[in-house]
Amino acid sequence: MTSELVVGIDLGTTNSSIAVIRRGLPEVLDGGDDGLVPSCVGLDSEGRVVVGSPARNQAVLFPDRTVLSIKRKMGSDEVVRLGETDYTPERISSYILGELVSRARTTLRRDISRAIITVPAYFNDAQRKATRKAGELAGLKVERILNEPTAASLAYESDSSEASKILVYDLGGGTFDVSVVSIEQGVVEVLATAGNNHLGGDDFDALIVERLNLHLDEETKDDSHRSDRTVQARLRHAAEAAKKKLSTAPFAVIEEDNLKGSGRTPLNLSYELSRSAFEDDIQELLQGSLDEVTRSLNDAQVRAGDLGRVLLVGGSTRMPLVSRLLQERLGMAPHGEVDPDRCVALGAAIQAGMEAGEEVGSVLVDITPYTFGIRTRGDLDGLLSFHHYAPIIPRNSKLPVTKSDVFFSITPDQASVQVEVFQGEDPDTRNNTRIGGFTFDGLNENENAYEDGIVVSYSLNVDGILDISARERGTGKQISGRIEDALAARPDDNALELDLGDDPDQAAADAAGQLLERVKAVLEKAPAEDLAEIKRLAKALEGAVQRGDDEKADQVAGELSEILFFIE
Ligand code: ADP
Ligand code: MG
């Protein structure tokens, strides 16, 4: 019965998307773009209704004939004026739904007439009715209005039968919602919701735009650019692109030529924004969101420790600071591997499939089960250590993934650095597994090059190939390497990184070095009860050699040899 197909629609404040179950699996339909349709409706210069990107692109230039964020008005009596005509929020939303359905019809080459549409959990009856009405105006039979956090939970957990509590942190373009839900055998109940109706990506963009305006104020000794709509439109666009770049890279360069059309001196913008400066800007807003997280947990009477999972929903959760802050606050790494701006639509499609009695598989994504990082000098338990682990690709990242970060040599005149690649989750690299490394030498030894830092980039694909590169920013000098089987399981227990120091007594170090080689060789076959003891002794030996304490080194080496003898 092919006409029975029910689509799932995420009708978002900023972006909307549509998904279906195809061959048993949920799938977002992209119409040649990335599957997201800006929730924006406008009239073009000829007075025709345009929806999605074309409307989004004209929004700042023609605010009088473009409408954004109509979702905020759903359920109210307000109308919006486009050109000469007043439109109800339902009518505007119906245009967005119509656009989504028409892409589904084109992609699937079949008629679509039934849908499940999602809404925020806090939507009241009037808002839900208005959403239903919008669907009807678009010619759809709305089978169900589904809560967004419910849909997101289904995208992750539909096939798990165990009961669990989930926190859904949804940071989109203009709104922030947090919900605590319980799920059992595909049935989801929302226990509590909190949030901030005016917090999202637009605010982060605005902070960058303000930086750019301040920069232009300074450059031009004038502020006419601030009232120039075209300039502001371009800055907003550039700011959003830079923000997205900073989600995976430590720097973004914003370059806009001829910001102001004519004249003999064109206004050119060139501005470099670092992730750390951007994170300073948004820190306070994100801290505010954490208070709402706490509030929702309190309202639901659920302790952070009792959560089965934390889910990241909404495009803005791609900013790495979001995961970091949540991990700090809740003590567990959040999951964002199902595309955060598509998982609500996917979940709505899963719900549709389940209601149709279909066997629906969960969303399939390849993820890395380990974190990959680099050894640096940094804080370890409050002390400065050379074994600090700086993660670059966090575990559970969707593959393929490319991430980079900036690091600095320890002294300005340093001619080389070690790039050592580790796999594992411990803050101390010695408890993780070293899977490769190389020396980056011939570095520029003048002070400025040092201050620019070295960008280390990791790219991991589904086959477990990890490409690593290091680039000296000041000079552009670059070096790269590859690890073929980065995803292969390596028991963490066997990680033992030993460092005999820079200039120990050579003979003692050689003897100890040989012993430690033997230690590494037996780690894999050592029985568990011996393993801890071997590691303890190896560490003690390392310490004694580093301190130049020969007596102690001898004693420990004796004990160690004895154990090794039995195992070898
Ligand atoms: P909504 O649910 O509000 O309709 P989305 O979940 O699609 O919206 O989120 C849109 C927001 O996500 C926008 O502000 C966009 O700039 C932001 N966003 C998308 N991708 C990224 C990224 N890689 N890094 C940071 N922000 C992003
Ligand atoms: Mg959303």
Coordinates of C-alpha atoms and ligand atoms in Angstrom, one line a residue, residues 10-16 71 118 120 148 170-173 175 177 313-315 340-342 344, ligand 2:
D10 CA 10.8 18.9 12.0
L11 CA 9.2 22.4 11.6
G12 CA 12.0 24.4 13.3
T13 CA 12.3 28.1 14.3
T14 CA 15.4 28.4 12.0
N15 CA 15.5 25.3 9.9
S16 CA 13.1 22.6 8.9
K71 CA 7.3 29.5 14.9
T118 CA 7.2 17.9 15.8
P120 CA 8.6 21.9 21.4
E148 CA 10.8 17.3 19.7
D170 CA 18.5 21.3 22.2
L171 CA 20.3 24.5 21.2
G172 CA 19.1 25.7 17.8
G173 CA 19.2 29.0 15.9
T175 CA 15.8 28.9 21.0
D177 CA 15.1 23.8 25.2
V313 CA 20.1 18.4 19.5
G314 CA 20.2 21.6 17.4
G315 CA 22.9 22.9 15.1
P340 CA 22.0 17.3 15.7
D341 CA 20.0 19.3 13.2
R342 CA 18.4 16.3 11.6
V344 CA 14.3 15.4 15.3
Ligands
MG2 MG 15.1 22.4 16.3

